[in-house]
Structure formats: structure tokens, C-alpha cells
Amino acid sequence: MEKLIEGFYKVLHRFHACRPKIESHGDLTNVEFFMLVGISHMIEEKKKNEGGSWQEGITLGEIIKPIEMSMSAASKKISILEKKGLIERRNSTEDRRNVYITFTEKGKAICERERERKRKWMVEIIRRMGTDDTEKLIELLNRIFDIMEDLKK
């Protein structure tokens, strides 16, 4: 058992050590980048599910729900992204109390560029590992995360 625990720690350490080598997002922190990408995914989902109602953007409440971030922490990150000119806040045309978050052109461009860069990186990993091993890895990682979430309860 101790050998397995040591091996698990080593894998986690290697994964953590690789992050700086693969995560270059210009002047964005990792949290800011992933928040930007998350907003992009949420807007895409709204486009698919709600037709025209997505055009105003998404609310802060919609952003924090899936990522389990506090309203104040998310609001601070949104303010930083806004100051960097990547997103903007707009009052709803139907109810001025609702504030929607949308991308600026600069934000869209960074998000698209980085998503494509990450996609190419993942394609190369899958090519080198092979489809079968990648599928097994995804299955096992999901199983680990399910167990970890269960242990949190």
C-alpha cells in the first residue's frame, strides 16, 4: 500500500510540475483563463438550449454555479477580466437589475486562440498515447474524481 501511495504522490507531483510548461495565457492567470473559457462554454450552451435569449450574455450566478466559487471571488475575477478588456458587463434590456457578462472582441480572440492551442496539444498527447490508452485514462481519472467527490461528503 505504501508503494502505491508514494507512486500516486509522484504522479500528482509530476502533473503539477508540468503545468507551467503548458499553461501560457499571456497576462492571464490560470483562474482568469479558465473562467474566460468557462464563460465561453456557458454562452455556447445557452446558444444551443435557448435560441436567441443567450445574446445578452450570462449572469454571475450562472458562472459560479458549476465551478463552486463564491460570488465575491467570482466578481473580483470578472472585474479583473473587465479591466483587461476581455469581457464587459451590461444591464439587461428587459430588467435593468440583471447584469449580463459578454465577451469583447479581444476576449473572444484570446479564448479562441487558446482553445485551439490547447486542442492541438491534446491531439498530440492522444496521438502519442493512442486512443485505447487515452480512453482508459479518462475512465480511470473520472473514477478517481468520483471517489474524491464521494469522500468530500
mmCIF file of C-alpha atoms in Angstrom:
data_model
loop_
_atom_site.group_PDB
_atom_site.id
_atom_site.type_symbol
_atom_site.label_atom_id
_atom_site.label_comp_id
_atom_site.label_asym_id
_atom_site.label_seq_id
_atom_site.Cartn_x
_atom_site.Cartn_y
_atom_site.Cartn_z
ATOM 1 C CA MET A 1 0.000 0.000 0.000
ATOM 2 C CA GLU A 2 2.810 2.464 0.852
ATOM 3 C CA LYS A 3 4.386 1.924 -2.547
ATOM 4 C CA LEU A 4 1.060 2.773 -4.238
ATOM 5 C CA ILE A 5 0.637 5.906 -2.121
ATOM 6 C CA GLU A 6 4.182 7.010 -2.983
ATOM 7 C CA GLY A 7 3.539 6.362 -6.685
ATOM 8 C CA PHE A 8 0.286 8.342 -6.522
ATOM 9 C CA TYR A 9 2.101 11.299 -4.907
ATOM 10 C CA LYS A 10 4.806 11.166 -7.579
ATOM 11 C CA VAL A 11 2.240 11.223 -10.391
ATOM 12 C CA LEU A 12 0.408 14.152 -8.797
ATOM 13 C CA HIS A 13 3.708 15.998 -8.365
ATOM 14 C CA ARG A 14 4.705 15.402 -11.996
ATOM 15 C CA PHE A 15 1.302 16.602 -13.177
ATOM 16 C CA HIS A 16 1.627 19.745 -11.076
ATOM 17 C CA ALA A 17 5.214 20.303 -12.270
ATOM 18 C CA CYS A 18 4.115 20.113 -15.938
ATOM 19 C CA ARG A 19 1.501 22.865 -15.589
ATOM 20 C CA PRO A 20 3.857 25.833 -16.106
ATOM 21 C CA LYS A 21 5.163 24.235 -19.291
ATOM 22 C CA ILE A 22 1.722 24.015 -20.894
ATOM 23 C CA GLU A 23 -0.175 26.972 -19.492
ATOM 24 C CA SER A 24 0.921 30.131 -21.210
ATOM 25 C CA HIS A 25 -2.006 32.531 -21.427
ATOM 26 C CA GLY A 26 -0.271 35.850 -21.880
ATOM 27 C CA ASP A 27 -1.032 38.114 -18.941
ATOM 28 C CA LEU A 28 -3.882 35.931 -17.644
ATOM 29 C CA THR A 29 -3.611 33.813 -14.524
ATOM 30 C CA ASN A 30 -4.822 30.218 -14.767
ATOM 31 C CA VAL A 31 -8.012 31.065 -12.880
ATOM 32 C CA GLU A 32 -8.722 34.008 -15.179
ATOM 33 C CA PHE A 33 -8.069 31.915 -18.275
ATOM 34 C CA PHE A 34 -10.269 29.040 -17.155
ATOM 35 C CA MET A 35 -13.003 31.477 -16.125
ATOM 36 C CA LEU A 36 -12.838 33.016 -19.609
ATOM 37 C CA VAL A 37 -13.069 29.590 -21.251
ATOM 38 C CA GLY A 38 -15.863 28.587 -18.862
ATOM 39 C CA ILE A 39 -17.855 31.686 -19.795
ATOM 40 C CA SER A 40 -17.339 30.820 -23.453
ATOM 41 C CA HIS A 41 -18.648 27.266 -22.915
ATOM 42 C CA MET A 42 -21.652 28.538 -20.960
ATOM 43 C CA ILE A 43 -22.559 31.026 -23.685
ATOM 44 C CA GLU A 44 -22.247 28.264 -26.303
ATOM 45 C CA GLU A 45 -24.585 26.050 -24.241
ATOM 46 C CA LYS A 46 -27.097 28.891 -23.933
ATOM 47 C CA LYS A 47 -26.984 29.349 -27.708
ATOM 48 C CA LYS A 48 -27.849 25.679 -28.205
ATOM 49 C CA ASN A 49 -30.512 25.480 -25.494
ATOM 50 C CA GLU A 50 -32.188 28.863 -25.507
ATOM 51 C CA GLY A 51 -32.011 30.188 -29.024
ATOM 52 C CA GLY A 52 -31.949 33.975 -29.054
ATOM 53 C CA SER A 53 -32.039 34.611 -25.283
ATOM 54 C CA TRP A 54 -28.277 33.988 -24.930
ATOM 55 C CA GLN A 55 -27.437 37.194 -26.765
ATOM 56 C CA GLU A 56 -27.447 39.300 -23.621
ATOM 57 C CA GLY A 57 -24.735 37.051 -22.147
ATOM 58 C CA ILE A 58 -24.708 35.159 -18.862
ATOM 59 C CA THR A 59 -25.131 36.253 -15.280
ATOM 60 C CA LEU A 60 -22.601 35.960 -12.485
ATOM 61 C CA GLY A 61 -24.925 33.454 -10.797
ATOM 62 C CA GLU A 62 -24.781 31.240 -13.888
ATOM 63 C CA ILE A 63 -20.984 31.428 -13.840
ATOM 64 C CA ILE A 64 -20.440 30.474 -10.201
ATOM 65 C CA LYS A 65 -22.934 27.627 -10.019
ATOM 66 C CA PRO A 66 -20.901 24.932 -11.854
ATOM 67 C CA ILE A 67 -17.486 25.999 -10.524
ATOM 68 C CA GLU A 68 -18.434 26.294 -6.845
ATOM 69 C CA MET A 69 -16.804 29.706 -6.439
ATOM 70 C CA SER A 70 -18.140 32.332 -4.074
ATOM 71 C CA MET A 71 -19.999 35.299 -5.541
ATOM 72 C CA SER A 72 -17.381 37.747 -4.217
ATOM 73 C CA ALA A 73 -14.397 35.760 -5.563
ATOM 74 C CA ALA A 74 -16.039 35.393 -8.972
ATOM 75 C CA SER A 75 -16.967 39.072 -9.025
ATOM 76 C CA LYS A 76 -13.324 40.013 -8.376
ATOM 77 C CA LYS A 77 -12.137 37.796 -11.248
ATOM 78 C CA ILE A 78 -14.806 39.232 -13.541
ATOM 79 C CA SER A 79 -13.664 42.756 -12.608
ATOM 80 C CA ILE A 80 -10.069 41.841 -13.497
ATOM 81 C CA LEU A 81 -11.154 40.389 -16.854
ATOM 82 C CA GLU A 82 -13.203 43.516 -17.461
ATOM 83 C CA LYS A 83 -10.226 45.803 -16.671
ATOM 84 C CA LYS A 84 -8.126 43.767 -19.107
ATOM 85 C CA GLY A 85 -10.729 44.470 -21.791
ATOM 86 C CA LEU A 86 -11.762 40.825 -22.251
ATOM 87 C CA ILE A 87 -15.342 40.969 -21.054
ATOM 88 C CA GLU A 88 -17.942 43.606 -20.370
ATOM 89 C CA ARG A 89 -20.977 43.857 -18.138
ATOM 90 C CA ARG A 90 -24.292 45.078 -19.490
ATOM 91 C CA ASN A 91 -27.630 45.704 -17.873
ATOM 92 C CA SER A 92 -30.464 43.613 -19.239
ATOM 93 C CA THR A 93 -32.654 45.331 -21.807
ATOM 94 C CA GLU A 94 -35.697 43.733 -20.141
ATOM 95 C CA ASP A 95 -34.810 44.183 -16.451
ATOM 96 C CA ARG A 96 -32.066 46.669 -15.574
ATOM 97 C CA ARG A 97 -31.438 44.871 -12.249
ATOM 98 C CA ASN A 98 -29.977 41.917 -14.154
ATOM 99 C CA VAL A 99 -26.368 42.293 -15.237
ATOM 100 C CA TYR A 100 -25.062 40.152 -18.069
ATOM 101 C CA ILE A 101 -21.464 39.331 -18.883
ATOM 102 C CA THR A 102 -20.368 39.165 -22.511
ATOM 103 C CA PHE A 103 -17.094 38.977 -24.414
ATOM 104 C CA THR A 104 -15.314 41.841 -26.048
ATOM 105 C CA GLU A 105 -13.719 41.150 -29.431
ATOM 106 C CA LYS A 106 -10.336 40.930 -27.691
ATOM 107 C CA GLY A 107 -11.738 38.381 -25.207
ATOM 108 C CA LYS A 108 -13.248 36.270 -27.991
ATOM 109 C CA ALA A 109 -9.969 36.271 -29.901
ATOM 110 C CA ILE A 110 -7.886 35.205 -26.871
ATOM 111 C CA CYS A 111 -10.367 32.497 -25.959
ATOM 112 C CA GLU A 112 -10.461 31.078 -29.494
ATOM 113 C CA ARG A 113 -6.671 31.211 -29.879
ATOM 114 C CA GLU A 114 -6.017 29.482 -26.564
ATOM 115 C CA ARG A 115 -8.702 26.852 -27.084
ATOM 116 C CA GLU A 116 -7.164 25.960 -30.450
ATOM 117 C CA ARG A 117 -3.674 25.855 -28.938
ATOM 118 C CA LYS A 118 -4.882 23.549 -26.152
ATOM 119 C CA ARG A 119 -6.740 21.374 -28.665
ATOM 120 C CA LYS A 120 -3.563 20.858 -30.724
ATOM 121 C CA TRP A 121 -1.679 19.986 -27.547
ATOM 122 C CA MET A 122 -4.345 17.407 -26.577
ATOM 123 C CA VAL A 123 -4.402 15.913 -30.089
ATOM 124 C CA GLU A 124 -0.653 15.331 -29.869
ATOM 125 C CA ILE A 125 -0.980 13.674 -26.441
ATOM 126 C CA ILE A 126 -3.770 11.407 -27.733
ATOM 127 C CA ARG A 127 -1.711 10.579 -30.846
ATOM 128 C CA ARG A 128 1.270 9.556 -28.728
ATOM 129 C CA MET A 129 -0.738 7.639 -26.129
ATOM 130 C CA GLY A 130 -3.119 6.000 -28.549
ATOM 131 C CA THR A 131 -6.897 6.059 -28.485
ATOM 132 C CA ASP A 132 -7.350 2.971 -26.302
ATOM 133 C CA ASP A 133 -4.957 4.136 -23.568
ATOM 134 C CA THR A 134 -6.444 7.644 -23.640
ATOM 135 C CA GLU A 135 -9.960 6.241 -23.222
ATOM 136 C CA LYS A 136 -8.763 4.081 -20.303
ATOM 137 C CA LEU A 137 -7.044 7.079 -18.726
ATOM 138 C CA ILE A 138 -10.177 9.223 -18.992
ATOM 139 C CA GLU A 139 -12.266 6.430 -17.487
ATOM 140 C CA LEU A 140 -9.826 5.951 -14.592
ATOM 141 C CA LEU A 141 -9.461 9.683 -13.903
ATOM 142 C CA ASN A 142 -13.233 10.081 -13.834
ATOM 143 C CA ARG A 143 -13.412 7.187 -11.404
ATOM 144 C CA ILE A 144 -10.779 8.844 -9.176
ATOM 145 C CA PHE A 145 -12.664 12.152 -9.228
ATOM 146 C CA ASP A 146 -15.956 10.391 -8.422
ATOM 147 C CA ILE A 147 -14.284 8.731 -5.410
ATOM 148 C CA MET A 148 -12.726 12.037 -4.307
ATOM 149 C CA GLU A 149 -16.092 13.800 -4.555
ATOM 150 C CA ASP A 150 -17.714 10.993 -2.594
ATOM 151 C CA LEU A 151 -15.037 11.273 0.131
ATOM 152 C CA LYS A 152 -15.731 15.030 0.437
ATOM 153 C CA LYS A 153 -19.277 14.323 1.646
#
